[in-house]
Coordinates of C-alpha atoms in Angstrom, one line a residue:
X194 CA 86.8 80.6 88.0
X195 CA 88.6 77.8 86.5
X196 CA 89.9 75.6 89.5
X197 CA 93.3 75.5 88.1
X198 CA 93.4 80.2 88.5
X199 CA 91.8 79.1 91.9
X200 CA 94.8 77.3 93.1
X201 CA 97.2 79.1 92.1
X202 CA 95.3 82.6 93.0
X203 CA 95.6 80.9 96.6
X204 CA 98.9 79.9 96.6
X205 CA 99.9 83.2 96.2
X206 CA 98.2 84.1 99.1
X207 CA 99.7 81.3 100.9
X208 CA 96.6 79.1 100.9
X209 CA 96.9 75.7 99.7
X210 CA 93.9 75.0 97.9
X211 CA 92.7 71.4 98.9
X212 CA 89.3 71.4 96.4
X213 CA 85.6 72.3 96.4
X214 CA 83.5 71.1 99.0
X215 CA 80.4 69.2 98.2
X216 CA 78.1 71.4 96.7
X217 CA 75.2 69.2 98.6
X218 CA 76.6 69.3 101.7
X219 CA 73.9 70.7 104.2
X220 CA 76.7 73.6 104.5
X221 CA 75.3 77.2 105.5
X222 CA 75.8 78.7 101.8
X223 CA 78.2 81.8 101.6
X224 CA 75.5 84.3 100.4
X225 CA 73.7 83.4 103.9
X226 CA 77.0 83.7 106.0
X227 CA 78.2 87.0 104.2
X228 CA 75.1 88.3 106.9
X229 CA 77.5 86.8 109.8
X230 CA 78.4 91.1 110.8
X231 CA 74.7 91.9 110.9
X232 CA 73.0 89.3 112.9
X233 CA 72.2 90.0 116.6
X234 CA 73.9 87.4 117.9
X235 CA 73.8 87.5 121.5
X236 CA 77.0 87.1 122.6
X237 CA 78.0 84.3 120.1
X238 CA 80.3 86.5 118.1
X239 CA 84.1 88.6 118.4
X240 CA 84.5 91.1 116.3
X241 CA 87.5 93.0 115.7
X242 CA 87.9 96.3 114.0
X243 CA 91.0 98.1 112.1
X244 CA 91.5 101.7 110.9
X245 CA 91.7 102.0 107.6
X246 CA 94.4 104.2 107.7
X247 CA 96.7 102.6 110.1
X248 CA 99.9 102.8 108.7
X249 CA 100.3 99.0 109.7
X250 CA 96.9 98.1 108.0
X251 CA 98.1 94.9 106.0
X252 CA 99.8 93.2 109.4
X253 CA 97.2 94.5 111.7
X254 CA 94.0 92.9 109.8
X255 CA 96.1 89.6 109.5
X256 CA 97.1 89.3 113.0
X257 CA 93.2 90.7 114.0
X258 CA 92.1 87.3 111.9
X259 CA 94.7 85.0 112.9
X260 CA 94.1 85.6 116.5
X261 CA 90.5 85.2 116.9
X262 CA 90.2 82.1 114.1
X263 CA 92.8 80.4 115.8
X264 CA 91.3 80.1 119.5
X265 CA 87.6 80.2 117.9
X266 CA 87.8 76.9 116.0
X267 CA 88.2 78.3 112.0
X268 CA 91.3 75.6 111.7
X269 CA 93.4 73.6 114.1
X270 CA 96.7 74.7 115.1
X271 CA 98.2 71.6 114.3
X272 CA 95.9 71.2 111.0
X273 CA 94.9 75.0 109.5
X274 CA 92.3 73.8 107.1
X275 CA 88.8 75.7 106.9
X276 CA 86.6 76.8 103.8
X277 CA 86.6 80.5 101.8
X278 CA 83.9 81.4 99.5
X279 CA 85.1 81.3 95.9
X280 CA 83.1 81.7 93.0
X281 CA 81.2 78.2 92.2
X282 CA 82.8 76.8 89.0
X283 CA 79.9 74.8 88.6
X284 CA 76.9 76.9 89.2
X285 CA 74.2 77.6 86.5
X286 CA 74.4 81.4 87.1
X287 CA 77.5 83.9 87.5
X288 CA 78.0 85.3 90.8
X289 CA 76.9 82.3 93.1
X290 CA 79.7 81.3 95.6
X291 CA 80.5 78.3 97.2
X292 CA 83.2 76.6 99.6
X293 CA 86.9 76.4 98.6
X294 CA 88.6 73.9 101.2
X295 CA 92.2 75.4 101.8
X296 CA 95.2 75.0 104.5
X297 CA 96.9 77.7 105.8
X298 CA 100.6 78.2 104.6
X299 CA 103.6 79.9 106.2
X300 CA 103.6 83.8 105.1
X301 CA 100.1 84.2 104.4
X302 CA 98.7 87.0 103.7
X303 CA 95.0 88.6 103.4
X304 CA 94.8 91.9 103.8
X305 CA 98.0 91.9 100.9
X306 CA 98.1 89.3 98.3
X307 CA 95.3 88.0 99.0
X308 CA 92.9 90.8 98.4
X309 CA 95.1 92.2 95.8
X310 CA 94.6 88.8 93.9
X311 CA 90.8 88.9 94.6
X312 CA 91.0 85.6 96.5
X313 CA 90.4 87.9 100.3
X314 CA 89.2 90.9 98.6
X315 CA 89.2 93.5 95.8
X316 CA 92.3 95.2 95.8
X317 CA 95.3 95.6 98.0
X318 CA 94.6 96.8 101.7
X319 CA 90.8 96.3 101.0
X320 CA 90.0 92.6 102.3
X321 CA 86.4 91.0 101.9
X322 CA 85.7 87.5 102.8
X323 CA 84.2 85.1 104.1
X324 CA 85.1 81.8 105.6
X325 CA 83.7 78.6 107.2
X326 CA 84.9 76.2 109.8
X327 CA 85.0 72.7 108.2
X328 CA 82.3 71.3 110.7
X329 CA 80.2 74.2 109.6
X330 CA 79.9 75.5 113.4
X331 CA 81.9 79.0 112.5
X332 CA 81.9 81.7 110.2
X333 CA 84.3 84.4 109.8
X334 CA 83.9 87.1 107.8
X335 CA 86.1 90.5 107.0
X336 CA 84.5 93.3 105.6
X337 CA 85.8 96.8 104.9
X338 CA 83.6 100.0 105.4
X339 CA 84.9 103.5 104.8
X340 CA 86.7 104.5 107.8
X341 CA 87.3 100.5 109.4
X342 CA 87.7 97.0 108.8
X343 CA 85.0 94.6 110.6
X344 CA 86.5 91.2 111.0
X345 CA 83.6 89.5 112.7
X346 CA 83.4 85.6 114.3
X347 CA 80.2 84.2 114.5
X348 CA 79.6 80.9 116.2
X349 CA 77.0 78.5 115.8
X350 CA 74.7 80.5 113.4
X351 CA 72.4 77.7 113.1
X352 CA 71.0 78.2 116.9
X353 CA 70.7 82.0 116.4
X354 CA 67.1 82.5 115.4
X355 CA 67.8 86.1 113.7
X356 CA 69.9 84.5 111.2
X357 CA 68.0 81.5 110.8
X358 CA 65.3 83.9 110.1
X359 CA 67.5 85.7 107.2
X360 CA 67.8 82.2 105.8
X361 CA 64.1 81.8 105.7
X362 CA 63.7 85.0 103.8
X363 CA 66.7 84.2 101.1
X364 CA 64.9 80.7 100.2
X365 CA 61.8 83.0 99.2
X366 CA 63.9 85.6 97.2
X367 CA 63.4 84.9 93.5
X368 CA 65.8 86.9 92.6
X369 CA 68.6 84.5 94.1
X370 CA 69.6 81.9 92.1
X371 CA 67.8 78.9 92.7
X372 CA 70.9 76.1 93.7
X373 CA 71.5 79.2 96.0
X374 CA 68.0 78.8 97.8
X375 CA 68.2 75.3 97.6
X376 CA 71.8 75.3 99.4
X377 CA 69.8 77.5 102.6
X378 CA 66.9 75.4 102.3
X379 CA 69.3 72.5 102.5
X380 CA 71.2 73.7 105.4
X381 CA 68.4 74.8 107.3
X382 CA 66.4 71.8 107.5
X383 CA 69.4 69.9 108.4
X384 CA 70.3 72.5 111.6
X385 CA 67.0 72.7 112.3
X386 CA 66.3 72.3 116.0
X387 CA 64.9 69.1 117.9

């Protein structure tokens, strides 16, 4: 996605689009944090869950990830910056997603612009994201099943051995692009413990 559509994709989902983080950071990659709702976690996550066919759907999964990002550590209230997997602009293959750096606007809105743009999901009332902390120490990510809406916190993933292990396991995958293995690999030797 041109970064140019990027920016303005987010503004309309009141997210000011601040430009792509360093694609060498030792950042946990977004394929490897899209696993942040299926990790036993002990007790380092909060997860939230919305019917589907509330008839306050779009303000209820909004509020549901305001609430929790907010005392969590996604942004600062004084500073509501954090990171949302985009498509990579700059990777070798289509399909590999990387960190857009964004800020929080007034009126924002996920579960309704936002998805129906395809910046917090496919379509509207059908979020699906995934987001990072800017110190890399939380992910968030929404996901909608066929009854609910799973919005999911998980801190610290690098001290949770189950998802270290699923990091492990994508670096060997040859059928994930390789900058994508190299971004885990990347990340894992740099949370690596001791």
């Amino acid at each position: 996605m041109q970064e140019a559509k990027l920016s303005t994709r987010l503004a309309s989902a009141r997210l000011k689009y601040l430009g792509m983080a360093d694609r060498f950071a030792a950042l946990v990659p977004p394929r490897l944090a899209s696993f942040a709702n299926s990790i036993a976690a002990d007790g380092k996550e909060w997860a939230a869950s919305i019917e589907n066919e509330a008839p306050d759907f779009r303000e209820r999964v909004n509020h549901e990830w305001y609430m929790p990002c907010a005392h969590q550590g996604l942004f600062a209230a004084r500073d509501p910056q954090f990171l949302i997997a985009v498509s990579n602009t700059e990777a070798k293959r289509p399909n590999t997603s990387w960190w857009a750096r964004v800020a929080l606007q007034t009126e924002w809105d996920l579960a309704g612009t936002g998805a129906e743009l395809g910046v917090t999901g496919c379509g509207w009332r059908h979020p699906e994201f995934v987001m990072l902390s800017t110190d890399g120490n939380l992910i968030v990510q929404g996901t909608q099943g066929q009854a609910w809406t799973d919005i999911v916190c998980l801190r610290e993933a690098h001290r949770i051995p189950p998802f270290r292990e699923m990091g492990v396991k994508l670096t060997k995958d040859k059928s994930i692009p390789e900058e994508t293995r190299d971004a885990v690999d990347r990340w894992l030797k740099a949370t690596a413990p001791g």
